[in-house]
C-alpha positions as semicolon CSV with decimal commas, in nm:
position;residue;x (nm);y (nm);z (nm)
1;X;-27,017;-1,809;-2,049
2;X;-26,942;-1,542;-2,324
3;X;-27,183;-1,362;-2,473
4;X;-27,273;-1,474;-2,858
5;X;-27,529;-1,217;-2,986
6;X;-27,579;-1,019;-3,284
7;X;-27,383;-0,746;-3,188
8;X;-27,327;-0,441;-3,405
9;X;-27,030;-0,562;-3,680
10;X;-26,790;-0,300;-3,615
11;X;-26,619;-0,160;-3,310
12;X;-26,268;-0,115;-3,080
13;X;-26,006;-0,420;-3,005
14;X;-25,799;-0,349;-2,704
15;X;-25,459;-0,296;-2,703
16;X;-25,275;-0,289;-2,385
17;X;-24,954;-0,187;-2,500
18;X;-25,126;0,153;-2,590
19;X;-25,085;0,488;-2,374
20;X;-25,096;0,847;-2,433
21;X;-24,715;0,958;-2,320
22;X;-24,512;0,678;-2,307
23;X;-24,620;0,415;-2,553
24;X;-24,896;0,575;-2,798
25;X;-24,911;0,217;-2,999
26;X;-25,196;0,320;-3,147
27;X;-25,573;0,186;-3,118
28;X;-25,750;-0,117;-3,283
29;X;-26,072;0,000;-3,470
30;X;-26,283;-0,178;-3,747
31;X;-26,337;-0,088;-4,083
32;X;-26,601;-0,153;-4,359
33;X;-26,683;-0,385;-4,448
34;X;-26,448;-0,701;-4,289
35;X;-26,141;-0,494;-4,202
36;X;-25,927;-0,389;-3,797
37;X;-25,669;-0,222;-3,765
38;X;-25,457;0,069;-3,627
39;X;-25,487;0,374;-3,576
40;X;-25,188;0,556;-3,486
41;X;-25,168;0,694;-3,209
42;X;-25,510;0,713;-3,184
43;X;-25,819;0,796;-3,392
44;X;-25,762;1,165;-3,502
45;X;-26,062;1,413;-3,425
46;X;-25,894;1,399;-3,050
47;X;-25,602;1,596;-3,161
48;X;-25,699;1,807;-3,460
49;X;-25,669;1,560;-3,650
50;X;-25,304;1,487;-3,577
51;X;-25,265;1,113;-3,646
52;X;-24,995;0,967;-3,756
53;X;-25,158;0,638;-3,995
54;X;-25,417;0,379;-4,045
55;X;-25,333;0,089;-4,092
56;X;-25,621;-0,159;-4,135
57;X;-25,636;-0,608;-4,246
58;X;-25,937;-0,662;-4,448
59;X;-26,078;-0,930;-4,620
60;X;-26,244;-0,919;-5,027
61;X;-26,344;-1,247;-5,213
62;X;-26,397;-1,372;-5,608
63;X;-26,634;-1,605;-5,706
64;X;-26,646;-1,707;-6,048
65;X;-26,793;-1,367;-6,206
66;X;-26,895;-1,209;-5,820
67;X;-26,637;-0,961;-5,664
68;X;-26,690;-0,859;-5,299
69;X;-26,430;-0,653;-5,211
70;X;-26,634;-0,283;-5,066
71;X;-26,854;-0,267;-4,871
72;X;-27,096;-0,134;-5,125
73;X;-27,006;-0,445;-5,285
74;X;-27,117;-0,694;-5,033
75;X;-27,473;-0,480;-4,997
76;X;-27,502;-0,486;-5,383
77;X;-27,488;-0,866;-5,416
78;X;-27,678;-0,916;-5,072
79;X;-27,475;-1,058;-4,810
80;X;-27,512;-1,019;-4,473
81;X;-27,250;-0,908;-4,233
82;X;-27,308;-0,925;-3,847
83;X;-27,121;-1,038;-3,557
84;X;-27,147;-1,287;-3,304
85;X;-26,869;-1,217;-3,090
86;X;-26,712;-0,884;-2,939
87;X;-26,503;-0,895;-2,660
88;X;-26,209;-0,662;-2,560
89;X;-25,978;-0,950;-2,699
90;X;-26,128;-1,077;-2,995
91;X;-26,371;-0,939;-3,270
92;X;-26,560;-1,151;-3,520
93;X;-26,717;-1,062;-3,851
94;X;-27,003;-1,343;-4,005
95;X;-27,038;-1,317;-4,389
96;X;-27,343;-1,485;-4,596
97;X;-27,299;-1,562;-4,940
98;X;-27,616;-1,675;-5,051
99;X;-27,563;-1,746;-5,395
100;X;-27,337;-2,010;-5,339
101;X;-27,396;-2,129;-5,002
102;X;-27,028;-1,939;-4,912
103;X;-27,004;-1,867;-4,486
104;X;-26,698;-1,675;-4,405
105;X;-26,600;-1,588;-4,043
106;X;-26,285;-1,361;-3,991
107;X;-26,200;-1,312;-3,620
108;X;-25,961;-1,054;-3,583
109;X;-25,720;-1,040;-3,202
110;X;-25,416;-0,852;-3,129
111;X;-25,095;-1,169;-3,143
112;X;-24,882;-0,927;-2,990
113;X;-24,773;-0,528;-3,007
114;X;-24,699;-0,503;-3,348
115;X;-24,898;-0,806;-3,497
116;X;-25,270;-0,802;-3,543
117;X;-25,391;-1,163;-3,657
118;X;-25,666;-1,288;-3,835
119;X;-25,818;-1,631;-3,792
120;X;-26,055;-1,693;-4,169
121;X;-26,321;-1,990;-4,195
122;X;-26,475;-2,053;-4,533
123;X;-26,787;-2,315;-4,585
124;X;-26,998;-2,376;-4,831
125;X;-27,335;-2,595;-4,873
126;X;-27,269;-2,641;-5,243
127;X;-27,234;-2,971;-5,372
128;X;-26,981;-2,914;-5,575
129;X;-26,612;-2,810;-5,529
130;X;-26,609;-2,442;-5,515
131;X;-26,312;-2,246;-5,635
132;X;-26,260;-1,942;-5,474
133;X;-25,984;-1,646;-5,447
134;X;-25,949;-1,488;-5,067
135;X;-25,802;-1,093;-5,089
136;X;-25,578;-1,067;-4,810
137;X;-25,634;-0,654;-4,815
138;X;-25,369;-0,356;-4,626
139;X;-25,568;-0,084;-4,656
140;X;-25,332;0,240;-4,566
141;X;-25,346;0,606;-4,463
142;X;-25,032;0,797;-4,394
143;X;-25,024;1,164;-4,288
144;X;-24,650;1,292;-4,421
145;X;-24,672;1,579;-4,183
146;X;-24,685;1,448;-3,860
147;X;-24,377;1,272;-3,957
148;X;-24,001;1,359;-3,817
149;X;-23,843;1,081;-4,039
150;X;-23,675;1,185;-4,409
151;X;-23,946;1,054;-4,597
152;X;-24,108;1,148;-4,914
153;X;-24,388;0,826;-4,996
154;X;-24,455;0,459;-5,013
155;X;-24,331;0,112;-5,179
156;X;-24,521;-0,193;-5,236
157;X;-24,335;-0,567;-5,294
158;X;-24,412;-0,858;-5,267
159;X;-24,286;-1,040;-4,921
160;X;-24,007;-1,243;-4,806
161;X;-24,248;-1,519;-4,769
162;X;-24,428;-1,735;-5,003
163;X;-24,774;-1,535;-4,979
164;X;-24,691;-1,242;-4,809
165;X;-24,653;-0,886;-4,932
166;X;-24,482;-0,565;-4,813
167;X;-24,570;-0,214;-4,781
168;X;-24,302;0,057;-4,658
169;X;-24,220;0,446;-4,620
170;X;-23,939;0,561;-4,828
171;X;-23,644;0,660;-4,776
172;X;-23,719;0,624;-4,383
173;X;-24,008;0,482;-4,200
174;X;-24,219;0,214;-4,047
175;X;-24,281;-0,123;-4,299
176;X;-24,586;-0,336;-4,314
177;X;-24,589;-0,685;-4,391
178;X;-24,935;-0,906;-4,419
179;X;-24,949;-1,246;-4,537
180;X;-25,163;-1,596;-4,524
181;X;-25,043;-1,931;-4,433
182;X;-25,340;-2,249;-4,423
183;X;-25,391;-2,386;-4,085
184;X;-25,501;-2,732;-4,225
185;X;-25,437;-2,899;-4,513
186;X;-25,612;-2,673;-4,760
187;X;-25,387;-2,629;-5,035
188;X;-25,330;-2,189;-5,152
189;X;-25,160;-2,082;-5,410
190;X;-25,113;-1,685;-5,378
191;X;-25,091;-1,434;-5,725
192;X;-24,980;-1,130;-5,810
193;X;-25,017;-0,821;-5,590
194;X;-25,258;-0,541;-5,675
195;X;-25,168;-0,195;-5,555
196;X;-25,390;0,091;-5,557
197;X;-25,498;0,400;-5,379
198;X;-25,830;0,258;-5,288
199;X;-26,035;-0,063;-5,172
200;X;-26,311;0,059;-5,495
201;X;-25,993;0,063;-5,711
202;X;-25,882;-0,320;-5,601
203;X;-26,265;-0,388;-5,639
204;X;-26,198;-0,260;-6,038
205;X;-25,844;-0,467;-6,056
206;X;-26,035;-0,815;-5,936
207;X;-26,272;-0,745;-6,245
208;X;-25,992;-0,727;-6,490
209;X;-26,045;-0,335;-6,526
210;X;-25,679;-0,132;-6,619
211;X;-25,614;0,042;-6,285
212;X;-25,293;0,326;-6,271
213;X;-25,114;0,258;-5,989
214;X;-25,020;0,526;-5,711
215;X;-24,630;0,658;-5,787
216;X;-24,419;0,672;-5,486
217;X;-24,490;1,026;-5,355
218;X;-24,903;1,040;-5,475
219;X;-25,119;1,217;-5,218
220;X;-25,480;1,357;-5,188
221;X;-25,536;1,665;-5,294
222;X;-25,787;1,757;-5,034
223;X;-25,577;1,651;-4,743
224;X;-25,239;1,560;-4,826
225;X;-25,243;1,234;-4,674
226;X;-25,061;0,903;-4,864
227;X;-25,369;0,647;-4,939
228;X;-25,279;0,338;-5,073
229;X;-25,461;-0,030;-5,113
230;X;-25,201;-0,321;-5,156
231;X;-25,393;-0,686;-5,221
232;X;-25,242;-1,048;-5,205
233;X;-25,517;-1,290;-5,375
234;X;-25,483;-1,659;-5,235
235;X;-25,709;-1,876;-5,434
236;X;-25,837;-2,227;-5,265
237;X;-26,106;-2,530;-5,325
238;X;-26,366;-2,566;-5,085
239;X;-26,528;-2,873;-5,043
240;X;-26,870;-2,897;-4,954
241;X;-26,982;-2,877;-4,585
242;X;-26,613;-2,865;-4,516
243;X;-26,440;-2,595;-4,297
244;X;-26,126;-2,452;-4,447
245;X;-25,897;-2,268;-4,188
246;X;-25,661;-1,951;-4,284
247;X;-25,459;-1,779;-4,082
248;X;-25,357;-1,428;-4,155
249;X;-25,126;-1,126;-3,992
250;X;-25,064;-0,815;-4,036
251;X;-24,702;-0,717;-3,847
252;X;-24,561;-0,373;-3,893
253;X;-24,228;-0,243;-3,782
254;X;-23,901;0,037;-3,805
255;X;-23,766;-0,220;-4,085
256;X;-23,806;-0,464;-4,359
257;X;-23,636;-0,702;-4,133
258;X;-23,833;-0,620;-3,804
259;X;-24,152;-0,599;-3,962
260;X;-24,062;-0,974;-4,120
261;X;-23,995;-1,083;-3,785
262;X;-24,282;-0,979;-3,639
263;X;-24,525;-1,136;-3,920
264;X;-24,342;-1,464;-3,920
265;X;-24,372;-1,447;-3,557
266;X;-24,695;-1,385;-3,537
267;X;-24,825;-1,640;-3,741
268;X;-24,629;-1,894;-3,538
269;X;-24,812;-1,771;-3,234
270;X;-25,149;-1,681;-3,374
271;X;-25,293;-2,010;-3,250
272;X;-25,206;-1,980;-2,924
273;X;-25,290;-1,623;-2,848
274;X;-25,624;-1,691;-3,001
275;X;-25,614;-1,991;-2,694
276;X;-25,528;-1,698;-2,410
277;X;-25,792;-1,455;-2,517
278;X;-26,036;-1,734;-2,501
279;X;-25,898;-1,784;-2,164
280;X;-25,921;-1,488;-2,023
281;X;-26,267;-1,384;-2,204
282;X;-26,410;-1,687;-2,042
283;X;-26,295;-1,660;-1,679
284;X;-26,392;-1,278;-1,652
285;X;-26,805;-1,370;-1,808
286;X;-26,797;-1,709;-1,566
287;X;-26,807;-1,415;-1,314
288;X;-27,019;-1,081;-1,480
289;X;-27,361;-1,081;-1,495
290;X;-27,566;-1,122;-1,825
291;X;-27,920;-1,006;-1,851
292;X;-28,149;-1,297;-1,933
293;X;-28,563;-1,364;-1,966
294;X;-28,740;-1,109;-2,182
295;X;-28,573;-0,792;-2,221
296;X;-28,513;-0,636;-2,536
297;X;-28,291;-0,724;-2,717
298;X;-28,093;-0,430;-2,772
299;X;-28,070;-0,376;-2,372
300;X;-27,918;-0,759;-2,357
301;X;-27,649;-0,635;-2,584
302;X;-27,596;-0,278;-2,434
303;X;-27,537;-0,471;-2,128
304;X;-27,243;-0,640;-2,276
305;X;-27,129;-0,356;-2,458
306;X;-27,094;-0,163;-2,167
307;X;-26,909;-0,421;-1,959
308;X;-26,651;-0,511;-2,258
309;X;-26,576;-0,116;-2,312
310;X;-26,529;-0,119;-1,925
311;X;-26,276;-0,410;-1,918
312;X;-26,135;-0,223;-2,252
313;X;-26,010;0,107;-2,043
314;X;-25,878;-0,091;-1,763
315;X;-25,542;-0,028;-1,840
316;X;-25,228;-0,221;-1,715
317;X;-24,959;-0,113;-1,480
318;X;-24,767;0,176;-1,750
319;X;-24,530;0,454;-1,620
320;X;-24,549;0,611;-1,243
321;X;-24,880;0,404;-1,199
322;X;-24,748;0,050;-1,069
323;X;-25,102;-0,084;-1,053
324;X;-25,419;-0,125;-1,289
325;X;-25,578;0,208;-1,355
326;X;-25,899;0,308;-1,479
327;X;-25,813;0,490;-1,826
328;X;-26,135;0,691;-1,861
329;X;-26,158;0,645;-2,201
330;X;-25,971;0,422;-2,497
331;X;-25,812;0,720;-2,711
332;X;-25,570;0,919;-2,453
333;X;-25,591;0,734;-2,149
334;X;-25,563;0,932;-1,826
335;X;-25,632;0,876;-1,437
336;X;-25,953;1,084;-1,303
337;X;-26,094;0,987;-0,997
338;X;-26,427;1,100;-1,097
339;X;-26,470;0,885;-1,389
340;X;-26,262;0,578;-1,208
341;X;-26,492;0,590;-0,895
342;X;-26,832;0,516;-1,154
343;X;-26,624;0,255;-1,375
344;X;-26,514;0,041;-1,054
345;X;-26,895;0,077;-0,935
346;X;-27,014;-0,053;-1,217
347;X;-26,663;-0,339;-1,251
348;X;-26,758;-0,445;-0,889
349;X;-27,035;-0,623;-1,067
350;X;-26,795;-0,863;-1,240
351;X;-26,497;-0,826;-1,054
352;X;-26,517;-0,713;-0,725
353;X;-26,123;-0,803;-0,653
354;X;-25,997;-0,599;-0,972
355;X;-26,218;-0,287;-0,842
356;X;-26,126;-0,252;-0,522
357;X;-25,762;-0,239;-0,672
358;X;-25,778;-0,006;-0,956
359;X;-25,975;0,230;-0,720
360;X;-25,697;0,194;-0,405
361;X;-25,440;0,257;-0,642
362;X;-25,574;0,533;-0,777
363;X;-25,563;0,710;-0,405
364;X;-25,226;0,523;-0,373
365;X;-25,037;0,639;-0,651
366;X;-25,169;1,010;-0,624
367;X;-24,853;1,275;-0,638
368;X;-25,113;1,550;-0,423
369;X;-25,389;1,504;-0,165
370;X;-25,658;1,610;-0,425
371;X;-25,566;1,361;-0,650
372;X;-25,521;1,540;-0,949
373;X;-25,596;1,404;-1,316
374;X;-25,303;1,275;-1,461
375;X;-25,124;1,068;-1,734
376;X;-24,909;0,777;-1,685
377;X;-24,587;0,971;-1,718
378;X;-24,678;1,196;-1,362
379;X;-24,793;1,507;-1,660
380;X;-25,110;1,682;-1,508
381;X;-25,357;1,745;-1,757
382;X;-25,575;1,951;-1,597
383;X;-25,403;2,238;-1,474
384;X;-25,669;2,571;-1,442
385;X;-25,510;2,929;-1,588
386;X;-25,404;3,049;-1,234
387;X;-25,171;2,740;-1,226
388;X;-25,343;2,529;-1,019
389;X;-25,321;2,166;-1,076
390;X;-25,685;2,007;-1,060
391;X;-25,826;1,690;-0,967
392;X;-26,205;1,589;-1,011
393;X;-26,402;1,448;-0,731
394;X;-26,674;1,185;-0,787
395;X;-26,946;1,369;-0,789
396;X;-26,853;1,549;-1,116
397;X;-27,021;1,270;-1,237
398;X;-27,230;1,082;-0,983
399;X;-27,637;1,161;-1,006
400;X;-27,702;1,344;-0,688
């Protein structure tokens, strides 16, 4: 059965697609205070800080005079954010609104490469109908000078679709579309965009405050980087004790037109890849252990922690290795025997089948006898300043 606990509300998606040589697609992190995302090609502070951009979906609401849009906001007005559910696949945040009764739920999972959907559910106990406007929310950091494309800044316009909007490098570069569509019969009716450099800044916009917004080439000062905050407001009715049902995307791509594709894609298929990573979250816990009776509870959740991360750096066949392969960790995933021999130890636990695998193949695939520590393109990263190309045995990390 999987876990449903009150796990820490923020945290790492999987994506499969991602690798360090071949295919750095990027990782899928949180952000305050309802927001996942990219981050390209991985997180930063692993390579001096040599990313490429963030690129993040999150979620701000109006409610008659109340604005929740930071997460400053949300702590102001008291609402409580936890989640219930984090699995490799699928992420889900809980928001109370006590004031009016309001329950929001936005569980974010990866549709596909370039699509990262979004699956909103909005009750309320009120007895009345409740009007409410849902901020759809691309939140976006771009560093110009990792870039090799003739590019000077960013656009914002509003999509190709009804309620979508669009967010792109000029003159060259990679284009960002995110968008809503109902999933019921809930009637939206999506507004004008805001555009800003900041979430605090859309926060001031939502209020009716005058807020500049960023010309095409605008950077930090400190940094250099290209910040901006682009917001699509979809207003709905909720009925009382009624569950309304949005389903949002955010697709990115080398175009206008592939990015397009890949939104209205993905919210064709958001349903059903919600379905698969239900599928295959379920049929690996029917299988791992959970820690039940009295222990505390932050050791029940640890335990699940640990095993999700595990399944997370599992990586899929990618390059030379024509097998699964134990990653080591989620950033810059490489093969080490040292760290694969105490993950598939500790995987044997929940999948005995998949362990015995990933740990064969790591002896199979091996280009030298000592197996040295490689990437998924046959590089060695490990090689000592005589020239002599390393591997690390298990007991680098095994307790002796």
């Amino acid at each position: 059965m999987i876990p449903h606990d009150d796990f820490t509300p923020h945290g790492y998606l999987d994506n499969p697609y991602h690798s360090w040589k071949l295919n750095p697609s990027g990782v899928l992190r949180s952000m305050a205070p309802l927001g996942m995302g990219w981050h390209v090609p991985n997180l930063g502070s692993y390579v001096r800080n040599q990313f490429q951009y963030t690129a993040h979906l999150t979620i701000g609401l109006k409610i008659n005079d109340l604005v929740l849009v930071t997460a400053e906001d949300f702590s102001r007005h008291g609402c409580t954010i936890t989640s219930s559910l984090h699995t490799k696949n699928r992420f889900e945040y809980t928001c109370f609104i006590q004031r009016y009764g309001l329950t929001l739920t936005a569980r974010y999972f990866l549709i596909q490469e370039h699509a990262i959907g979004c699956i909103l559910s909005l009750t309320t106990t009120s007895e009345q109908p409740l009007p409410v406007t849902c901020y759809l929310i691309h939140h976006h950091v771009h560093n110009p000078f990792t870039s090799r494309l003739w590019e000077h800044g960013l656009y914002a316009l509003k999509g190709p679709g009804e309620c979508s909007a669009m967010l792109g490098l000029a003159s060259e570069g990679d284009v960002f579309v995110h968008g809503v569509r109902a999933a019921d019969d809930t009637r939206l009716a999506c507004g004008e965009l805001g555009y800003t450099v900041s979430l605090a800044e859309i926060s001031q916009w939502i209020r009716g405050r005058a807020v500049v917004q960023p010309h095409i080439t605008q950077s930090q000062e400190d940094t250099g980087w290209q910040v901006r905050t682009l917001a699509l407001p979809c207003s709905l009715t909720l009925e009382s004790h009624q569950e309304h049902i949005l389903n949002a995307v955010l697709a990115r791509g080398v175009s206008q037109d592939q990015a397009y594709q890949h939104w209205e894609d993905g919210i064709e298929e958001i349903a059903l890849a919600e379905v698969e990573h239900h599928r295959d979250d379920e049929e690996f816990w029917q299988r791992a252990p959970q820690l039940s009776g009295d222990w505390p509870d932050s050791w029940r959740r640890s335990w699940v922690y640990d095993l999700e991360t595990l399944r997370m750096v599992i990586r899929p066949s990618a390059g030379i290795i024509p097998h699964p392969w134990d990653g080591m960790q989620l950033q810059a995933p490489r093969e080490v025997l040292a760290e694969a021999a105490m993950d598939t130890l500790f995987l044997s636990y929940a999948d005995p089948e998949l362990a015995s695998e990933v740990i064969l193949g790591h002896f199979e695939s091996a280009l030298h006898p000592n197996l040295p520590c490689m990437r998924e393109d046959g590089s060695y990263n490990m090689v000592a300043d005589d020239g002599q190309i390393c591997g690390t045995a298990p007991e680098w990390g095994f307790p002796l």
